[in-house]
mmCIF file of C-alpha atoms and ligand atoms in Angstrom:
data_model
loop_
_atom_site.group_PDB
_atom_site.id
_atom_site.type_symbol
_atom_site.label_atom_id
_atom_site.label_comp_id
_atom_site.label_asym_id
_atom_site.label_seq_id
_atom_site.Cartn_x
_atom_site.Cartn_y
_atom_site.Cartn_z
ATOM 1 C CA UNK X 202 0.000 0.000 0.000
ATOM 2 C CA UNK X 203 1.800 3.256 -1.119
ATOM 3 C CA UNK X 204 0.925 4.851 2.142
ATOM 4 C CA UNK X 205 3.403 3.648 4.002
ATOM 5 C CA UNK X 206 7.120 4.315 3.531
ATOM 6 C CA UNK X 207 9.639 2.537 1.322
ATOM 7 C CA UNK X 208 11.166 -0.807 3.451
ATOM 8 C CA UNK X 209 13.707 -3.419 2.436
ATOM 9 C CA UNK X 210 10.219 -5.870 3.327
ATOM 10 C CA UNK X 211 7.706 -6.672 0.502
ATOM 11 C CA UNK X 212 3.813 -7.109 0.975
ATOM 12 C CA UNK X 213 2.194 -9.463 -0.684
ATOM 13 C CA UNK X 214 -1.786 -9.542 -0.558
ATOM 14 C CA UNK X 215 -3.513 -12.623 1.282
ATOM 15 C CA UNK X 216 -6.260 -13.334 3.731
ATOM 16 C CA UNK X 217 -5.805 -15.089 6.705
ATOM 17 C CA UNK X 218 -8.779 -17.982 6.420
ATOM 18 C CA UNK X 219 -10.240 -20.714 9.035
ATOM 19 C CA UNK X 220 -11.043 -23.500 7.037
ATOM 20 C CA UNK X 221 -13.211 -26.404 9.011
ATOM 21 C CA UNK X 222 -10.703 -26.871 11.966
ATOM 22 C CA UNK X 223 -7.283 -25.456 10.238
ATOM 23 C CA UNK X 224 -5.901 -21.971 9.592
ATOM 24 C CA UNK X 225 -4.021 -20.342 7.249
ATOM 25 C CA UNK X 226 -3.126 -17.409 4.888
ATOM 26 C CA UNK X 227 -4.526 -17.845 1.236
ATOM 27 C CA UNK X 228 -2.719 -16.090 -1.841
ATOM 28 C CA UNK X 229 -3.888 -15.342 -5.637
ATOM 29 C CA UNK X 230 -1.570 -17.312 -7.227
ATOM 30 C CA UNK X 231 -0.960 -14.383 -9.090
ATOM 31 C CA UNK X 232 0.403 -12.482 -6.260
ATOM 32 C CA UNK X 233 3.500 -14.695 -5.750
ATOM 33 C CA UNK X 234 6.046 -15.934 -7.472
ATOM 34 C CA UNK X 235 5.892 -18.149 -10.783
ATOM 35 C CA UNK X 236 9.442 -19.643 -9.650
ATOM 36 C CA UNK X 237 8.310 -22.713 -7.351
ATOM 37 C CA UNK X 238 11.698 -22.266 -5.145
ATOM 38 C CA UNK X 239 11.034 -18.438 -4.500
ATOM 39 C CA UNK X 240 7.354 -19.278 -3.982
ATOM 40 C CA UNK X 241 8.665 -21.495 -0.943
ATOM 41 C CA UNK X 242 10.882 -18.998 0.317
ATOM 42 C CA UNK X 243 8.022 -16.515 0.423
ATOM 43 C CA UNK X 244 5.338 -19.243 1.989
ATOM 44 C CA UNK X 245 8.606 -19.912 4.720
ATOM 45 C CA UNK X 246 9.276 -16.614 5.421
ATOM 46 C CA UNK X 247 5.272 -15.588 5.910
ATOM 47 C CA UNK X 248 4.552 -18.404 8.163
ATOM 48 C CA UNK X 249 8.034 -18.192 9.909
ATOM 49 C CA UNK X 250 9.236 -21.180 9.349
ATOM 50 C CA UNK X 251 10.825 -22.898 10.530
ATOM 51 C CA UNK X 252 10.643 -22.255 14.184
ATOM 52 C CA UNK X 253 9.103 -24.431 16.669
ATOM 53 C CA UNK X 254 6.894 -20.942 17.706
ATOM 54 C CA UNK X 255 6.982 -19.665 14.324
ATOM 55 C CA UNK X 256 7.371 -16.204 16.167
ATOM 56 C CA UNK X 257 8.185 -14.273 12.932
ATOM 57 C CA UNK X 258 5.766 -15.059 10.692
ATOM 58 C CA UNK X 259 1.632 -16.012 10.399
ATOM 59 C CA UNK X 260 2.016 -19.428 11.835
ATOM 60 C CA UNK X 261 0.626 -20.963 14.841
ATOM 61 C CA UNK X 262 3.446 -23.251 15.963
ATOM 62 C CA UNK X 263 0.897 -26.458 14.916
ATOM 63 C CA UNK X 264 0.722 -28.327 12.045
ATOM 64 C CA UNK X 265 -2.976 -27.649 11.481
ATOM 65 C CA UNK X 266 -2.148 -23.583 11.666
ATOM 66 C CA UNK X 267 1.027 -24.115 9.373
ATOM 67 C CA UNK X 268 -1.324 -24.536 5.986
ATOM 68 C CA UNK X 269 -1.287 -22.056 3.501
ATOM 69 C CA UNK X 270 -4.171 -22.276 0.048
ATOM 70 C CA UNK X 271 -3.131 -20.222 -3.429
ATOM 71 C CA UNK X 272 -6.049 -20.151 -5.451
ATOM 72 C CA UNK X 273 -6.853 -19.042 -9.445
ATOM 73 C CA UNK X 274 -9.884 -19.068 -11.268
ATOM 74 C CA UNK X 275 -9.053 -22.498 -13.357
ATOM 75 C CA UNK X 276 -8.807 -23.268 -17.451
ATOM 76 C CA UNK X 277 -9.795 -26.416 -16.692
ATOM 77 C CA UNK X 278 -13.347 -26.966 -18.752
ATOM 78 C CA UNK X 279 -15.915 -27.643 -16.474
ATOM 79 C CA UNK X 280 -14.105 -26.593 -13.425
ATOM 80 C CA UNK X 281 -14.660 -22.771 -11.893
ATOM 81 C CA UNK X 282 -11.186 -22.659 -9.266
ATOM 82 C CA UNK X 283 -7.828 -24.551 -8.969
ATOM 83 C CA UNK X 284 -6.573 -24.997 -5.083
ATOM 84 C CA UNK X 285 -3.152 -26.026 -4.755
ATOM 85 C CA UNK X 286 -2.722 -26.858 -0.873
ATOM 86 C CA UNK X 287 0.707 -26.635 0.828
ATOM 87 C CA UNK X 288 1.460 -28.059 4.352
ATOM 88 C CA UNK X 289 4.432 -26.047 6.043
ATOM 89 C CA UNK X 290 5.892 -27.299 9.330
ATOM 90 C CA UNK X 291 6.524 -25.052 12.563
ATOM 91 C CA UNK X 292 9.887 -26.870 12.904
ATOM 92 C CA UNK X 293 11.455 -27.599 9.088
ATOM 93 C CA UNK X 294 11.799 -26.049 5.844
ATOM 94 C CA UNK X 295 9.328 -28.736 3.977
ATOM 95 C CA UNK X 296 6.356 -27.055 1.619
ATOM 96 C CA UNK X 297 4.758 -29.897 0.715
ATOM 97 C CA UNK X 298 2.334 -29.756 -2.182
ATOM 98 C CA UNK X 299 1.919 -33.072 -2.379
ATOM 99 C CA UNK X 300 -1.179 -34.345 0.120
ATOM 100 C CA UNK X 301 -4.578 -32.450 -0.036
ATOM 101 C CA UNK X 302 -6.195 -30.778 2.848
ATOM 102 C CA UNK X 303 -10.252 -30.872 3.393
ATOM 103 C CA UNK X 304 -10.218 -28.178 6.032
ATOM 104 C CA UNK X 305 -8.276 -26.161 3.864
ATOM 105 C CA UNK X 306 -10.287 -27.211 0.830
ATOM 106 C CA UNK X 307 -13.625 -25.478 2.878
ATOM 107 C CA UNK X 308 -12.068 -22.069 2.963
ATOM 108 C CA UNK X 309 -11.195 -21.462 -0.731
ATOM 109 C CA UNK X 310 -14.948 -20.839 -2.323
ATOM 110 C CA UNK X 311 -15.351 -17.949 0.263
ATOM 111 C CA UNK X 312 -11.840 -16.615 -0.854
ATOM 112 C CA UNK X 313 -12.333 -16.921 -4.322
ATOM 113 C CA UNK X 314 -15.821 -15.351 -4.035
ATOM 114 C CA UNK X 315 -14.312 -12.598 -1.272
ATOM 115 C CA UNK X 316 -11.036 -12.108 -4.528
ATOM 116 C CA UNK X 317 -13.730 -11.548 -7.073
ATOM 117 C CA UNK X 318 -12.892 -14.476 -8.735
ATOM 118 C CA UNK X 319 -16.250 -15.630 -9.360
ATOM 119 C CA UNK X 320 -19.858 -14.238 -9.290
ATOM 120 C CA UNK X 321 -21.805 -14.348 -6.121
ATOM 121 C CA UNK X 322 -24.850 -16.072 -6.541
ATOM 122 C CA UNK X 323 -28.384 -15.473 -4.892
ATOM 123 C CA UNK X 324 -28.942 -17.630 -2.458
ATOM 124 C CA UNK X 325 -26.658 -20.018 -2.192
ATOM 125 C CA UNK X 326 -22.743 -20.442 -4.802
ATOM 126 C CA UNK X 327 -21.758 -23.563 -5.708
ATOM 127 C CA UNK X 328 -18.295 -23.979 -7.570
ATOM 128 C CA UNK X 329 -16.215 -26.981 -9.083
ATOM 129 C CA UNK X 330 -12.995 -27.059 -6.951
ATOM 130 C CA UNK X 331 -9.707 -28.855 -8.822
ATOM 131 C CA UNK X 332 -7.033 -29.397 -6.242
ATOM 132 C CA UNK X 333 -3.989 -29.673 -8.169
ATOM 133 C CA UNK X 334 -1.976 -31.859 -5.107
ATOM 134 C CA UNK X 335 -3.857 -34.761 -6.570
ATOM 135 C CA UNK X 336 -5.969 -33.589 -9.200
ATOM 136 C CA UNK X 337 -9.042 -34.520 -7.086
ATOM 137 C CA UNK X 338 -12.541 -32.135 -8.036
ATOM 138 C CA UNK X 339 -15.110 -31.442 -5.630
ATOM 139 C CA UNK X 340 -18.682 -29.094 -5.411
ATOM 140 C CA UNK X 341 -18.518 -26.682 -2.937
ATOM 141 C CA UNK X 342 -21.314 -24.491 -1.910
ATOM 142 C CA UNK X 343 -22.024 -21.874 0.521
ATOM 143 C CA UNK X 344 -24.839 -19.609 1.253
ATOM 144 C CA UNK X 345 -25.267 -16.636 -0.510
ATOM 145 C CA UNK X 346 -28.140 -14.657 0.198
ATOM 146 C CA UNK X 347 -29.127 -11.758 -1.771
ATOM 147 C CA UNK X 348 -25.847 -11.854 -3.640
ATOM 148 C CA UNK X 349 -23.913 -11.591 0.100
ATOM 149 C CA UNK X 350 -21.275 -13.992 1.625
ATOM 150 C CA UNK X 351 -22.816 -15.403 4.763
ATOM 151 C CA UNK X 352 -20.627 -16.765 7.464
ATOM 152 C CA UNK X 353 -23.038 -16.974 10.110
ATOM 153 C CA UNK X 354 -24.833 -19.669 10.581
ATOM 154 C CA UNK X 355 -26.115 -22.714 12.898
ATOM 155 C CA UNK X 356 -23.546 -25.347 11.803
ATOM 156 C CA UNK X 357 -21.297 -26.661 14.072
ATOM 157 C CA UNK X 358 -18.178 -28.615 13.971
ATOM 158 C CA UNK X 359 -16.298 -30.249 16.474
ATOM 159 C CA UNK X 360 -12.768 -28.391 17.229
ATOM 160 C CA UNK X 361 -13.852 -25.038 16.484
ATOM 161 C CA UNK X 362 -16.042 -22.744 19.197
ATOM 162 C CA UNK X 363 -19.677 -21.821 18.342
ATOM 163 C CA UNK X 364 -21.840 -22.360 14.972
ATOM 164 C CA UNK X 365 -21.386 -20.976 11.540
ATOM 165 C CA UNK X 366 -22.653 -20.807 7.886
ATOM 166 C CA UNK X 367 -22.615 -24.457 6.590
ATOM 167 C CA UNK X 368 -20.346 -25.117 3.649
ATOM 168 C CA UNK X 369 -21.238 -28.259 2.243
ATOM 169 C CA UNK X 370 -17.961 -30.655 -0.097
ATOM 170 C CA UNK X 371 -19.302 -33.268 -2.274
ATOM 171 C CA UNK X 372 -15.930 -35.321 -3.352
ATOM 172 C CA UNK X 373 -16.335 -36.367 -7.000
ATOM 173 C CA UNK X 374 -13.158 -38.847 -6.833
ATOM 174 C CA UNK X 375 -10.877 -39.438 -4.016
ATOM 175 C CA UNK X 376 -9.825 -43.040 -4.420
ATOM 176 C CA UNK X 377 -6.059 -42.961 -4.662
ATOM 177 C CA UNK X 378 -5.288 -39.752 -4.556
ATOM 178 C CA UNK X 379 -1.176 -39.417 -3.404
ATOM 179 C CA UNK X 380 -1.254 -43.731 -3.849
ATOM 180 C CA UNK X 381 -1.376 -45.363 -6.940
ATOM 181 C CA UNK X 382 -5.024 -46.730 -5.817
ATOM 182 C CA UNK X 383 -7.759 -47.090 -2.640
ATOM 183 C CA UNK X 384 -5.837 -50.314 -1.855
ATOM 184 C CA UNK X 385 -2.105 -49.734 -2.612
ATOM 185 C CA UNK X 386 -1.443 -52.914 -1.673
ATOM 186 C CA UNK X 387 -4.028 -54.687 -3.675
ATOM 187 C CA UNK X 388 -5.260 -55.957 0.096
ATOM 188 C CA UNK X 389 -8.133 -54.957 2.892
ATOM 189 C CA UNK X 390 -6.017 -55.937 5.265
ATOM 190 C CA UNK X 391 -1.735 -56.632 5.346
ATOM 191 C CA UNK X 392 0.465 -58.005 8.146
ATOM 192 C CA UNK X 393 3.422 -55.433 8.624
ATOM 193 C CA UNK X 394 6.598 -56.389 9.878
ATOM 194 C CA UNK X 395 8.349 -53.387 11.286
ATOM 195 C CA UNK X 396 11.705 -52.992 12.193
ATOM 196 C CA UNK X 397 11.808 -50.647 15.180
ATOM 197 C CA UNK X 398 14.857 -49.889 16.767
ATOM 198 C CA UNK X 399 13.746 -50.834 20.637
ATOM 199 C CA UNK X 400 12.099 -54.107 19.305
ATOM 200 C CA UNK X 401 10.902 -55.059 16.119
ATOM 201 C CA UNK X 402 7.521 -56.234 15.890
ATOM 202 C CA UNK X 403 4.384 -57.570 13.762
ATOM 203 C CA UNK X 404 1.284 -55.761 13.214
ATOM 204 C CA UNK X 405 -2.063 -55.815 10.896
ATOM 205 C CA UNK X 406 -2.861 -52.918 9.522
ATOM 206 C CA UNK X 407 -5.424 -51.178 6.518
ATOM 207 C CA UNK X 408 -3.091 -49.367 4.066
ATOM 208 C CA UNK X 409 -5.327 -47.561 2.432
ATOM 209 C CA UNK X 410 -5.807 -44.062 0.635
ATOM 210 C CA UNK X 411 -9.330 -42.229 -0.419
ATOM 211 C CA UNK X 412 -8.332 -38.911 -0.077
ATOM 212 C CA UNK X 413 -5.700 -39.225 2.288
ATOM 213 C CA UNK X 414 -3.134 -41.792 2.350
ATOM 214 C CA UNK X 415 -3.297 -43.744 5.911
ATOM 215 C CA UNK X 416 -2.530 -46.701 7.914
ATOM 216 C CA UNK X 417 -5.329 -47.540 10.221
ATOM 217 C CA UNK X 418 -4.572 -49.918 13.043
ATOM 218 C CA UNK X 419 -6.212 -51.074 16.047
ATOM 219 C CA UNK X 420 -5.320 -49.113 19.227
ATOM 220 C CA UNK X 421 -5.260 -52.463 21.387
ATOM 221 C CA UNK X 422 -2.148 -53.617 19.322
ATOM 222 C CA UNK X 423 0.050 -50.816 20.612
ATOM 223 C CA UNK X 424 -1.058 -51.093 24.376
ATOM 224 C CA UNK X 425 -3.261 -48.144 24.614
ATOM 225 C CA UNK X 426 -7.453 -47.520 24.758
ATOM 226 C CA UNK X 427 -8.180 -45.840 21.573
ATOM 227 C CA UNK X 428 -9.306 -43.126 24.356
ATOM 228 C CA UNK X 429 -6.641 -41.069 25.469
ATOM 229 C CA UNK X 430 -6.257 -37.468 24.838
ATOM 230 C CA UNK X 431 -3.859 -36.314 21.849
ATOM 231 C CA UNK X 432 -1.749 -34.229 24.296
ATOM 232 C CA UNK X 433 -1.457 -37.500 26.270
ATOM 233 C CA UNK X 434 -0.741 -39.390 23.373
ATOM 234 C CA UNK X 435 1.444 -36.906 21.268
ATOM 235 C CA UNK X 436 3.760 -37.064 25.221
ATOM 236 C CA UNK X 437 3.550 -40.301 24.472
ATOM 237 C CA UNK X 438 7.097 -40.687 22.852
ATOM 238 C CA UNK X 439 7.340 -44.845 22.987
ATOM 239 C CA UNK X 440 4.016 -45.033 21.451
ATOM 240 C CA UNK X 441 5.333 -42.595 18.610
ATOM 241 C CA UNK X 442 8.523 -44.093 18.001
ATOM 242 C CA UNK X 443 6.669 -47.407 16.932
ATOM 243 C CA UNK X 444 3.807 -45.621 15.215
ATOM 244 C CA UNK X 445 7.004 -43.707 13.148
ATOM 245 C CA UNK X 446 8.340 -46.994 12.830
ATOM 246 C CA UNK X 447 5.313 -48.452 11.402
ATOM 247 C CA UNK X 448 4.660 -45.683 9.107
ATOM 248 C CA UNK X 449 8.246 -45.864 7.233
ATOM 249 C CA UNK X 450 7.784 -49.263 6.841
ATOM 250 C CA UNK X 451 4.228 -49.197 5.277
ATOM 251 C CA UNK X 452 5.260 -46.037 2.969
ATOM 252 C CA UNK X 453 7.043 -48.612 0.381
ATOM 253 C CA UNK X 454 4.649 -50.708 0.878
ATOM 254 C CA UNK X 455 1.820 -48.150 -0.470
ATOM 255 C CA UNK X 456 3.856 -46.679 -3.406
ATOM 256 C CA UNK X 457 4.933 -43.658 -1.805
ATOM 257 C CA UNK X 458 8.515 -44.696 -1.279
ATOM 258 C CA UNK X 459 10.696 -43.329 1.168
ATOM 259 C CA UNK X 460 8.452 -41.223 3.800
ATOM 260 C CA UNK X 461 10.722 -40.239 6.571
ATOM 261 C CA UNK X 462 10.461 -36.530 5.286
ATOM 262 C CA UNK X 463 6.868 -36.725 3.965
ATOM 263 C CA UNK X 464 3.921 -35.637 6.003
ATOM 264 C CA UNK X 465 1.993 -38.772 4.978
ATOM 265 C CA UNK X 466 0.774 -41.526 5.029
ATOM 266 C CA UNK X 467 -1.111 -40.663 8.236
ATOM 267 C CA UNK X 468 -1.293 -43.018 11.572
ATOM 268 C CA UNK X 469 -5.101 -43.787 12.928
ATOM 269 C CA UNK X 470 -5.383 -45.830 15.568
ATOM 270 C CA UNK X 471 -9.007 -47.261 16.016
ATOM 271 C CA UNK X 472 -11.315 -48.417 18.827
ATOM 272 C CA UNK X 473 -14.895 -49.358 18.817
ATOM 273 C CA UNK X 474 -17.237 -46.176 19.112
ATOM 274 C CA UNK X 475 -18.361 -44.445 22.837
ATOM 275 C CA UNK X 476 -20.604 -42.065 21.648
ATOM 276 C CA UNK X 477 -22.984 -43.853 19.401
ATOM 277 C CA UNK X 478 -20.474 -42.973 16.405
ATOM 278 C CA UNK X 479 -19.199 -45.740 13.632
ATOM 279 C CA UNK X 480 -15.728 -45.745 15.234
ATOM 280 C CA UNK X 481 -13.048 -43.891 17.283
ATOM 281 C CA UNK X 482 -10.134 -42.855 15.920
ATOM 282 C CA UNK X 483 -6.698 -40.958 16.942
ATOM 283 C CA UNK X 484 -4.989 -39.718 14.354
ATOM 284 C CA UNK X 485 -1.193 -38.490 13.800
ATOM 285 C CA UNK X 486 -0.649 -36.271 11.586
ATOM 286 C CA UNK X 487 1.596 -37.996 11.518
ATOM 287 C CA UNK X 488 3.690 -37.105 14.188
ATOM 288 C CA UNK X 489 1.680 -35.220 16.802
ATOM 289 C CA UNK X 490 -1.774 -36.699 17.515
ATOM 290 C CA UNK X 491 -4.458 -34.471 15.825
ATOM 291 C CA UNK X 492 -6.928 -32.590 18.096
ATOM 292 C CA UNK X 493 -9.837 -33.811 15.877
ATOM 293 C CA UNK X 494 -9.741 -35.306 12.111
ATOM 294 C CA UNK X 495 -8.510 -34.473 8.641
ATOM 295 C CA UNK X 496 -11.582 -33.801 6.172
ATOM 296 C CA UNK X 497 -9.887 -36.839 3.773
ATOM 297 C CA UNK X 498 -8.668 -38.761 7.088
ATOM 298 C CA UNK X 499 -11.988 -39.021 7.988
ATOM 299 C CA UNK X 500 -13.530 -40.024 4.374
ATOM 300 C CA UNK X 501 -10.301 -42.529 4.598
ATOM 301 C CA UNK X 502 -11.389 -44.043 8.024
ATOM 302 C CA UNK X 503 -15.369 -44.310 6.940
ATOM 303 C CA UNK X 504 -14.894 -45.816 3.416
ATOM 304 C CA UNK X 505 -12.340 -48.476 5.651
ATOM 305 C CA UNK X 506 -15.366 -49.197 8.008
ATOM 306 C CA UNK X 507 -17.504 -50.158 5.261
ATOM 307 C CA UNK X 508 -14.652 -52.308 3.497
ATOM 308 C CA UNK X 509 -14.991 -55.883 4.174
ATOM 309 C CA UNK X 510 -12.165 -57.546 5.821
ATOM 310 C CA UNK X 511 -10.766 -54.298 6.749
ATOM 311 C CA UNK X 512 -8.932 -53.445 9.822
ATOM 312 C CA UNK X 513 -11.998 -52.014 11.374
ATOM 313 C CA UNK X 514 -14.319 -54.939 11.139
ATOM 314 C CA UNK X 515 -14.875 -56.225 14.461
ATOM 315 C CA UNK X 516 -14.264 -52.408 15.582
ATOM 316 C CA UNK X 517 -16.691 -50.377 13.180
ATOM 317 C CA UNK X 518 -20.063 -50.058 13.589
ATOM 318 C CA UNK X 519 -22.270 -49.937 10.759
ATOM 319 C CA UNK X 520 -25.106 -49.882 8.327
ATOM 320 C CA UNK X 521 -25.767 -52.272 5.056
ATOM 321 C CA UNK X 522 -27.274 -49.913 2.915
ATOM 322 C CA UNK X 523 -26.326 -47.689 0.339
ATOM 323 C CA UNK X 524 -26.226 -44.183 1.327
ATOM 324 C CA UNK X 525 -25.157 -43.952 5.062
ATOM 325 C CA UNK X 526 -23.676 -41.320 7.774
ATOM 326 C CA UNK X 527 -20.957 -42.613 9.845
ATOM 327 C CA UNK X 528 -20.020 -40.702 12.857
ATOM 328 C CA UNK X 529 -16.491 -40.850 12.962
ATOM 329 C CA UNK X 530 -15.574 -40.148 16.610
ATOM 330 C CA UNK X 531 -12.112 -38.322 17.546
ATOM 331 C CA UNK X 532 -10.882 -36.597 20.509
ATOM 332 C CA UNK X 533 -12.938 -33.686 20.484
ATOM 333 C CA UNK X 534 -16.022 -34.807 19.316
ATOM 334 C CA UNK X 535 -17.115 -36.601 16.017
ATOM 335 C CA UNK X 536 -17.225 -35.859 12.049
ATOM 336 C CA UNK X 537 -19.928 -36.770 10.277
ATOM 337 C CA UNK X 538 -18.784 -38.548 6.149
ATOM 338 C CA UNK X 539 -22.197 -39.373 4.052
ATOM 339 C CA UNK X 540 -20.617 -42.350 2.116
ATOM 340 C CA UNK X 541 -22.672 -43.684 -0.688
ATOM 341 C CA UNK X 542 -21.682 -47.401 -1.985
ATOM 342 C CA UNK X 543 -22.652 -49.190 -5.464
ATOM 343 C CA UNK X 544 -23.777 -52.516 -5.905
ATOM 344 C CA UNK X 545 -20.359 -53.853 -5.853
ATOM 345 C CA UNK X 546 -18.971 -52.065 -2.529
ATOM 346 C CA UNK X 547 -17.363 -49.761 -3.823
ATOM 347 C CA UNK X 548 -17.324 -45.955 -2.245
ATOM 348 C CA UNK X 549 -18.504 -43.810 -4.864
ATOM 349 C CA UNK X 550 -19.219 -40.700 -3.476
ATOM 350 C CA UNK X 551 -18.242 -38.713 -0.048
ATOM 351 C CA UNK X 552 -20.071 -35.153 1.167
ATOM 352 C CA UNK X 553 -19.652 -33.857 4.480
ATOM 353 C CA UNK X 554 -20.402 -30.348 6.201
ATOM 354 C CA UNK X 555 -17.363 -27.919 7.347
ATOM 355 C CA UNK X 556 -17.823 -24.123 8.111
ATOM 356 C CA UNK X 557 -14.699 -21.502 7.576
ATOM 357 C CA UNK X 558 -14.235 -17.386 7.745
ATOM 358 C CA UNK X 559 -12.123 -14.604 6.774
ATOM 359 C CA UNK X 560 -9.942 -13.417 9.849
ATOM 360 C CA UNK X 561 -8.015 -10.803 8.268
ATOM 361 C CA UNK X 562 -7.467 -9.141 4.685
ATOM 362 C CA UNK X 563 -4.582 -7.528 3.995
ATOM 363 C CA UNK X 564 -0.855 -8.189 3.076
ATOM 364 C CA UNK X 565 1.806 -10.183 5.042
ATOM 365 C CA UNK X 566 4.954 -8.716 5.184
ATOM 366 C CA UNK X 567 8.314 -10.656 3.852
ATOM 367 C CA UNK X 568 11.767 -9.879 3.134
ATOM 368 C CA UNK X 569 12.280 -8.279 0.178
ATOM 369 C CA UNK X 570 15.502 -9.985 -1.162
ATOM 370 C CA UNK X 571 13.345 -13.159 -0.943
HETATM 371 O O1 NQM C 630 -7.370 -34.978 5.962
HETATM 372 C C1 NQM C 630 -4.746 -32.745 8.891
HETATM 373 C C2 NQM C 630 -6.542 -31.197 8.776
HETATM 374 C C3 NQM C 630 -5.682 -32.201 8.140
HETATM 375 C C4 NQM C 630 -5.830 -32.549 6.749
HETATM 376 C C5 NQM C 630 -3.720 -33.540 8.422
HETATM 377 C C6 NQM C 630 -7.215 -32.651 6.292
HETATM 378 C C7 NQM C 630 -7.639 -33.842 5.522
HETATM 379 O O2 NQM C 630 -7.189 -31.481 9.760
HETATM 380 O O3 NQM C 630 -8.263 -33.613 4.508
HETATM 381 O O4 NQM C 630 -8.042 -31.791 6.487
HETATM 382 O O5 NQM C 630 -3.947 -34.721 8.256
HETATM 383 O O6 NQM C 630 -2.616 -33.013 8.265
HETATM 384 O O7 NQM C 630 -6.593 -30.040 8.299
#
């Protein structure tokens, strides 16, 4: 803004977004760099990464508050936006473009529609979302009434205070997004052996990805409930050592080679529902336990409870019919996936509810030499 006096730091316009149950900035693509290594420099430097308190820059010093959307209207036919999602980390240097992000995915319609990207509707604005991580389209809509964004509403989600304006994401096509397919493995259900430094040991697991790429295992197997809190189970540095274990072993396994620096696939650890839900999970993200869910974790997790001869048979709870809700109970509360099935089995679609809002508009400030 030419208001304020010449600086050797450059602003760059974004809005600071909640999307479903993470935050982050959200740039026009346009506004920063074409060159992908300066691009990261300029995401690293806004955030503040890395720094486990990300004190100089937007971040929140969590994994869930280190996300950052770019958005452009998109030539794809058929399609209105492209979202390309990138996970920083309070403590490294990693952008990662590679995994998608649900939560994220919830905030970008109002940011398009707040950028003038697209017409407002009246009533309610529903566009076709392209996330370029994995090339994955979705419908999003919001309310629009009279040709305004609405925010507030009575919807409420589980990790975030209060009700909102429901936005509603109906997945087109998630199987196998970041893995070659649902089942990498071409199984519902593998035995893993895992060579851990303290001990090695044997463990079945559910590799699977629809959405998200995950390993799902039962929370019995590693000693524990299934019911702890994620503080108590992110102390919990035994329990992550073998869950990190587990996790480089299964990344080969699923396609994605080595993992050690990736941010997926994703631990879940499951144990039958308390709270009338299909099933309770606890999820690392993967290395700190997640206060809640993922948007595509929890997709992942549902479409595995109605997989025969998955991991969570015996554990899941639920229906034989077609077009069902599952609950999908974490620590602070539950997410709700609407899974429909065909005649075969197989998950064919995924919509769930999320809410998200603008926190700030304006420009974040980064070094200029960047
Ligand atoms: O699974 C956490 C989150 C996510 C990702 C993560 C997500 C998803 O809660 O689609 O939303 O797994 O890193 O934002």
């Amino acid at each position: 803004m030419s208001h304020y006096p010449a600086s050797d730091q450059r602003a760059v316009p974004c809005m600071l977004m909640r999307g479903g149950t993470s935050r982050g900035p959200f740039f026009l693509e346009s506004d920063l760099p074409v060159d992908t290594a300066a691009r990261n420099r300029v995401l690293l430097a806004a955030m503040g990464s890395p720094d486990p308190r990300q004190i100089d820059g937007l971040g929140g010093a969590h994994p869930l508050t280190s996300k950052v959307g770019i958005v452009r209207r998109s030539a794809t036919p058929g399609v209105d936006l492209d979202f390309l999602f990138a996970q920083l980390q309070p403590d490294s240097d990693t952008v990662d473009v590679t995994p998608n992000c649900g939560n994220m995915l919830a905030a970008v319609l109002p940011f398009a529609l707040e950028r003038g990207l697209l017409p407002i509707a009246e009533g309610v604005t529903t566009a076709r979302i392209l996330t370029l991580n994995t090339s994955m389209q979705c419908d999003v809509t919001m309310p629009t009434p009279h040709g305004q964004l609405q925010y507030a509403g009575g919807a409420r989600i589980d990790g975030v205070p209060g009700t909102a304006a429901p936005i509603s994401i109906n997945f087109l096509d998630t199987a196998g997004s970041v893995c070659p397919s649902l089942l990498p493995t071409g199984r519902a259900l593998d035995r893993i052996n895992v060579d851990a430094a303290a001990a090695p040991f044997a463990v079945d697991a559910t590799l699977i990805d629809n959405g998200m790429p995950m390993v799902l295992v039962r929370a019995s197997a590693f000693g524990i409930t299934g019911y702890e809190s994620a503080a108590e189970l992110t102390a919990n540095d035994a329990l992550r050592a073998r869950l990190e274990a587990l996790r480089l072993a299964a990344g080969p396994l699923m396609g994605l080679g080595d993992v050690a620096q990736k941010n997926y696939p994703k631990m879940c650890l499951l144990a039958p529902p308390r709270d009338g839900g299909a099933v309770s999970t606890r999820c690392f993200i993967p290395h700190v336990c997640h206060d809640s869910i993922g948007v595509l974790a929890a997709v992942t997790v549902a479409t595995a409870c109605v997989l025969p001869g998955s991991i969570a048979g015996g554990i899941a709870s639920t229906k034989d019919q077609a077009c069902q809700t599952l609950s999908i109970e974490h620590p602070s509360g539950e997410f709700s996936v609407e899974l429909e099935t065909d005649q075969s089995g197989q998950v064919v679609r995924a919509a769930l509810l999320r809410t998200a809002r603008p926190i700030m508009r304006g420009e974040v400030l980064v070094p200029a030499h960047l």
